[in-house]
Amino acid sequence: MAFYFVQFLTGLASAASLFLVASGLSIIFGVTRIVNFAHGAFYMLGAYVAFTLTERFSGALGFWGGIVVAALIVAIIGVLVEMVLLRRIYHAPELFQLLATFGLTLMVQDIVVMIWGPDDLLGRRAPGFKGAVDFFGQNIPSYDLFLIALCPIVLGILWLLFQRTRWGVLVRAATQDRDMVAALGVNQKWLFTSVFALGVFLAALGGALQIPRDAVHHALDLRIIVEVFVVVVIGGLGSIIGAFVAAVLVSELNAFGILIFPKISIILVFLVMAVVLIVRPWGLFGKPEAAARRTPGLTVTPWRPLTSGERLMSLGALVLAAMLPLFAGNYALTVGSEIAIFVIFAASLHFLMSVGGLASFGHAAYFGLGAYGVAFLAKAAGLPMIVSLLLGPVLGLLGAAVFGFFAVQLSGVYFAMLTLAFAQIVWSIAFQWVEVTGGDNGILGVWPERWAASPANFYWLSLGITALVITVLRVMVFSPFGFALRATRDSPLRSEAIGINGKRVQWTAFVISGTVAGIGGALFAYLKGSVFPDSVGISLSVDALVMVLLGGVETVSGAVIGAIVFKAANIWLVSQTDLSKLVLGGFIVLMVVAFPKGIVGTLETIRNRRRSAGTKSALATSRIEVAE
Amino acid sequence: MKLQVADLNSFYGPAHILFDIALEVGEGEVVALLGRNGAGKSTTFRSIVGLVENRSGRIVFEGKDVSREPTHAIVRGGLGYVPEERRIFTDLTVEENLEVGRQPKRRNAPHWTHEKLFTLFPNLGEMRNRSGGRMSGGEQQMLTIARTLMGNPSLVLLDEPSEGLSPKIVEQMVDAILAMKKEGVSIVVSEQNLHFARLISDRAYIIERGKICFGGTMAELDARPDIRDAHLSL
Amino acid sequence: MSMVPTLLKVEGLSKSYGGVHAVRSVSFELRAGEILALIGPNGAGKSTCFDMLNGQNMPDSGRIHLLGEDTVGRKPRAIWRLGVGRTFQITATFPTMTVRENVQVALVSYGRQLFNLWGSTAAYAREEAGRLLDLVGMGAYAERPCGELAYGDLKRLELAIALANQPRLLLMDEPTAGMAPRERIELMRLTASIAREQSIGVLFTEHDMDVVFEHADRILVLNRGSLIAEGSPEEVRGNPQVRAIYLGEGLVYDARHREGAGA
């Protein structure tokens, strides 16, 4: 009994950091409507800076002072980020904000390794809390008791701050209607900055307080952010009480889950999250979000199928691509196959994002499932390549069917966070279930059969499947189903009122998209001859998002161009520098700020502007009325 | 002169919305800005308080050009703005809503306290701790006006205050606006309901397709039914 | 009159939120071809009533017989399939499609082709969509992007969409909100003529008394969740209770519609 009680207390102590980070994320989201992906990075920075300060300054004052000063320093970094970057993208679509802050996260990962090195760092223990308290023969670290007490104190302070001060009233008002607050004479720029500073301070404090308990390393950011997303999805984004309750819930589930299912404790958390989402889609303490605002300046130009001229041009491009083996060497052909595969992957996400308006942040899950599907079939069942290629993506389909069912219950940032959490679950299974997946060692020896083994033949196979997939997806965009999907995206209210079952339409789209991603993954397994958990990883999911955005999210198939450009640049970049994350992160941030329409989108805008030059005045007058 | 707008041009993206808008509001005057939906009434107001970024022209408030100032600075200077669609903070109580609007006392404008506002809008006084989300549309409209008055403005821009309200509440709104005027607040009201506008206004402008096409007293407007009917779609 | 079928029969409809009675025991009927207005002060329960009829909100008690079926607990899309068209206070259309495509989507849904992955939407029910657009006077705008339409035209497009399932009943929530006086009259005149021609029943909420008194056959007055009056425009206009709580002195709508001024 005493053992379980101690386990319970350990869970509560772990909840402290989780609560600090999650409440910070919630506060920032509440006012700025930005889901700050970089929150995990600030948490990690807090831990690193605190490590340095507490090593440098001795004594109790050195330790506790170091913790607080570390959080303050990181908060100042946060303020700079807010002023330089976020102020430029407050009015951008939420997807762009998520991506920009993810780009920051990537940059911080490389910077942290540059400053503190790649090895784990062990911090010193808290003065005054070094010992343990005996409880019926079980030891409880006294530092854990300190953290347990801290949690409700912070909650209380935050509550007072928001309920009892003018600043709190202004923040709560801004949470609901930012422009209105400005229209009442409040300088909302500084209000936003102060809110962001507070949120980052809490995250950094959470990280700093962890150093006596945990090693500091450069993968802390993603680990915490996924857990925090789960916490805010369960508790309700924007609710501090929700963050508190959910942090305790998740930590306890982890603490006891490890006793019951040692390897897959994350499944338990997932099950609870699924139940919460079905009963209360906006979390235990959250409120239903108003429909995502449409960004002003978003193209209203309706989509058109390709004209016959454009079809000929596409066909010509395909023929040209098919001629590559005539003059390129084996390395170039392998790169060509990889690019073709990523065109499939990007197009699958693009279908879900552009047509369905659903930005999945964990699309690699279905790509990876397709790859693992092929590996199982080819290696374990020994099936022929054709059969494996056809059946492998079925695993992606099944994964998309299960996760998609839950994910489409939500929309906007909730959808993004949930898909990310799902992908992370698939990743943990691939990583931890060593008996089946080989864990970190992956599954090796998934080689194509002889007819497809030569780089040229494999390239033609990939290219052929890519052309087929893109054509099918385009037909679907203009099919009645594609219109039903766009209708659900444009106006859920109206589509329900004309008999469209929006959730079912979106679920179908999710399954289609997951299956197509699985096809890409299946080819990828044969291209590499192996499958690793990386094929399910977050960075691959984000690659897909960047390819879609680079191509242009408002286009019919911009992802094709986006994938080609991104993948080619990426392969080149990795061969040139060790700091590829820093460069990639910087590129993402730059793209979001300076180039939000993507390549194809920008080209279309230029073309439309030229075309409408003659009819411009008519357009301008008709827009007047829209603008009001 | 309280407010003087000249050569105001506004754009949303590539679209030119307002063309050379010119209007004037005298000390203590109530001026109506009449026009159809989409004619540019709201954009005019939003441009004056700096909520439309892409704009050019002169906006002189109390002798000072504010056309380059950010929204919060313009509002702090004493130019109050009540947007359309009410937009109260539904999660906040009545008193908290008023707190958001609170600004320091001003020399040249009436000073409003909670008690004074509850005399102007008695309904609100009976529900000080009720959250905004649990108020009726009429009460919400009262609250948006009261909230702006908490900033002690000397001029208030009221965007479509009668829209979506029952006739009885609209009549109460008439009384409230006249009371504000009596306190010495200058007011610009944008409206589609000419009956309503006639009960409160000294003068009127008509805006159509982003251009001012009439300006004069209410009597002058009534003398020109051709203009009135053509531009207001009566 | 008894020959005209009853489309909608509401009995004892009630709903409360946290102890506050939003709607209390409301009962009424609506016949084919009849235009019925639901008016009352802000917060009287009109929206709640409306939401319960179209399935967005579940009543605590009471019955709704819509076209012969009990619809309590059904989703909006199921109620639409029974033959109910809707328009919203703030127009809800698909801004990234053309005007024609907006109507075609509704027709696709009506034809149960939503999960057709392979067909061409452009060719689907093209003429029918054009016919509906002509009916509301939007035929000339068929290929325009919906996002560029003026507000009054959006309202007419919404009407065309609402007519796509050949409805027997139209539910219109403040159909003329935000429109200029003449546009209001024109839209309701159009609605009324379509309704009479096709024998569609119309239930609408509205704050513009000029529109209500001009077009409604019958008026229901709601106050604090209860029906306090029901009758012809003349009867409602002359009802002292309605004037005290809702109509006021009649200063803010057309003089023709004031009490005693005649119709």
mmCIF file of C-alpha atoms in Angstrom, chain B residues 35-38 85-86 134-139 160 162-171 174 192-197 199 228-234, chain C residues 17-18 20 40-44 89-90 151 174 176-184 207 209-210 243-255 258:
data_model
loop_
_atom_site.group_PDB
_atom_site.id
_atom_site.type_symbol
_atom_site.label_atom_id
_atom_site.label_comp_id
_atom_site.label_asym_id
_atom_site.label_seq_id
_atom_site.Cartn_x
_atom_site.Cartn_y
_atom_site.Cartn_z
ATOM 1 C CA GLY B 35 -25.529 54.168 -46.338
ATOM 2 C CA ARG B 36 -26.272 50.668 -47.468
ATOM 3 C CA ASN B 37 -24.604 47.558 -46.223
ATOM 4 C CA GLY B 38 -21.184 47.512 -47.810
ATOM 5 C CA GLU B 85 -22.022 43.355 -33.715
ATOM 6 C CA ARG B 86 -21.610 44.408 -30.061
ATOM 7 C CA ARG B 134 -25.809 35.654 -20.358
ATOM 8 C CA MET B 135 -27.206 38.992 -21.438
ATOM 9 C CA SER B 136 -29.745 39.662 -24.149
ATOM 10 C CA GLY B 137 -28.767 41.392 -27.376
ATOM 11 C CA GLY B 138 -30.239 44.692 -26.206
ATOM 12 C CA GLU B 139 -28.381 44.584 -22.897
ATOM 13 C CA GLU B 160 -24.996 50.522 -36.377
ATOM 14 C CA SER B 162 -29.868 49.715 -33.805
ATOM 15 C CA GLU B 163 -29.037 46.637 -35.882
ATOM 16 C CA GLY B 164 -30.793 43.500 -34.703
ATOM 17 C CA LEU B 165 -32.581 45.161 -31.822
ATOM 18 C CA SER B 166 -36.284 45.164 -31.102
ATOM 19 C CA PRO B 167 -38.135 48.422 -31.776
ATOM 20 C CA LYS B 168 -38.627 48.991 -28.080
ATOM 21 C CA ILE B 169 -34.910 48.696 -27.336
ATOM 22 C CA VAL B 170 -34.115 50.950 -30.289
ATOM 23 C CA GLU B 171 -36.306 53.597 -28.675
ATOM 24 C CA VAL B 174 -32.549 56.925 -28.847
ATOM 25 C CA GLN B 192 -29.409 52.151 -42.182
ATOM 26 C CA ASN B 193 -32.576 52.911 -40.266
ATOM 27 C CA LEU B 194 -33.504 56.432 -41.328
ATOM 28 C CA HIS B 195 -36.337 56.603 -38.806
ATOM 29 C CA PHE B 196 -33.830 56.068 -36.039
ATOM 30 C CA ALA B 197 -31.256 58.426 -37.479
ATOM 31 C CA LEU B 199 -34.675 61.019 -34.096
ATOM 32 C CA ARG B 228 -32.310 59.811 -50.203
ATOM 33 C CA ASP B 229 -34.114 57.088 -52.117
ATOM 34 C CA ALA B 230 -31.379 56.517 -54.677
ATOM 35 C CA HIS B 231 -28.589 56.017 -52.169
ATOM 36 C CA LEU B 232 -30.365 54.510 -49.235
ATOM 37 C CA SER B 233 -32.564 52.114 -51.253
ATOM 38 C CA LEU B 234 -35.649 53.219 -49.430
ATOM 39 C CA TYR C 17 -30.261 26.670 -19.277
ATOM 40 C CA GLY C 18 -28.980 26.540 -15.736
ATOM 41 C CA VAL C 20 -33.282 29.981 -16.677
ATOM 42 C CA GLY C 40 -40.025 39.272 -29.746
ATOM 43 C CA PRO C 41 -37.452 41.197 -27.730
ATOM 44 C CA ASN C 42 -33.785 40.198 -27.840
ATOM 45 C CA GLY C 43 -33.319 37.253 -25.549
ATOM 46 C CA ALA C 44 -36.975 36.205 -25.691
ATOM 47 C CA GLN C 89 -28.718 35.359 -39.820
ATOM 48 C CA ILE C 90 -25.106 35.701 -40.942
ATOM 49 C CA TYR C 151 -24.072 41.103 -49.179
ATOM 50 C CA GLU C 174 -33.411 37.147 -39.559
ATOM 51 C CA THR C 176 -33.003 40.606 -43.980
ATOM 52 C CA ALA C 177 -30.539 41.489 -41.220
ATOM 53 C CA GLY C 178 -27.930 43.943 -42.421
ATOM 54 C CA MET C 179 -29.710 44.815 -45.672
ATOM 55 C CA ALA C 180 -30.899 48.142 -47.000
ATOM 56 C CA PRO C 181 -34.630 48.823 -46.741
ATOM 57 C CA ARG C 182 -35.382 48.253 -50.422
ATOM 58 C CA GLU C 183 -33.265 45.087 -50.569
ATOM 59 C CA ARG C 184 -35.172 43.778 -47.559
ATOM 60 C CA HIS C 207 -36.627 42.693 -36.181
ATOM 61 C CA MET C 209 -41.318 45.517 -38.483
ATOM 62 C CA ASP C 210 -41.729 46.925 -41.988
ATOM 63 C CA ARG C 243 -46.614 47.262 -27.857
ATOM 64 C CA ALA C 244 -45.542 47.659 -24.261
ATOM 65 C CA ILE C 245 -42.796 45.054 -24.368
ATOM 66 C CA TYR C 246 -41.720 45.038 -27.970
ATOM 67 C CA LEU C 247 -43.112 47.443 -30.533
ATOM 68 C CA GLY C 248 -42.746 50.559 -28.427
ATOM 69 C CA GLU C 249 -44.139 53.850 -29.688
ATOM 70 C CA GLY C 250 -43.573 52.857 -33.266
ATOM 71 C CA LEU C 251 -41.073 55.621 -33.830
ATOM 72 C CA VAL C 252 -38.463 53.521 -35.537
ATOM 73 C CA TYR C 253 -40.355 51.792 -38.284
ATOM 74 C CA ASP C 254 -42.533 52.898 -41.135
ATOM 75 C CA ALA C 255 -45.514 54.996 -40.090
ATOM 76 C CA ARG C 258 -48.210 51.833 -36.798
#
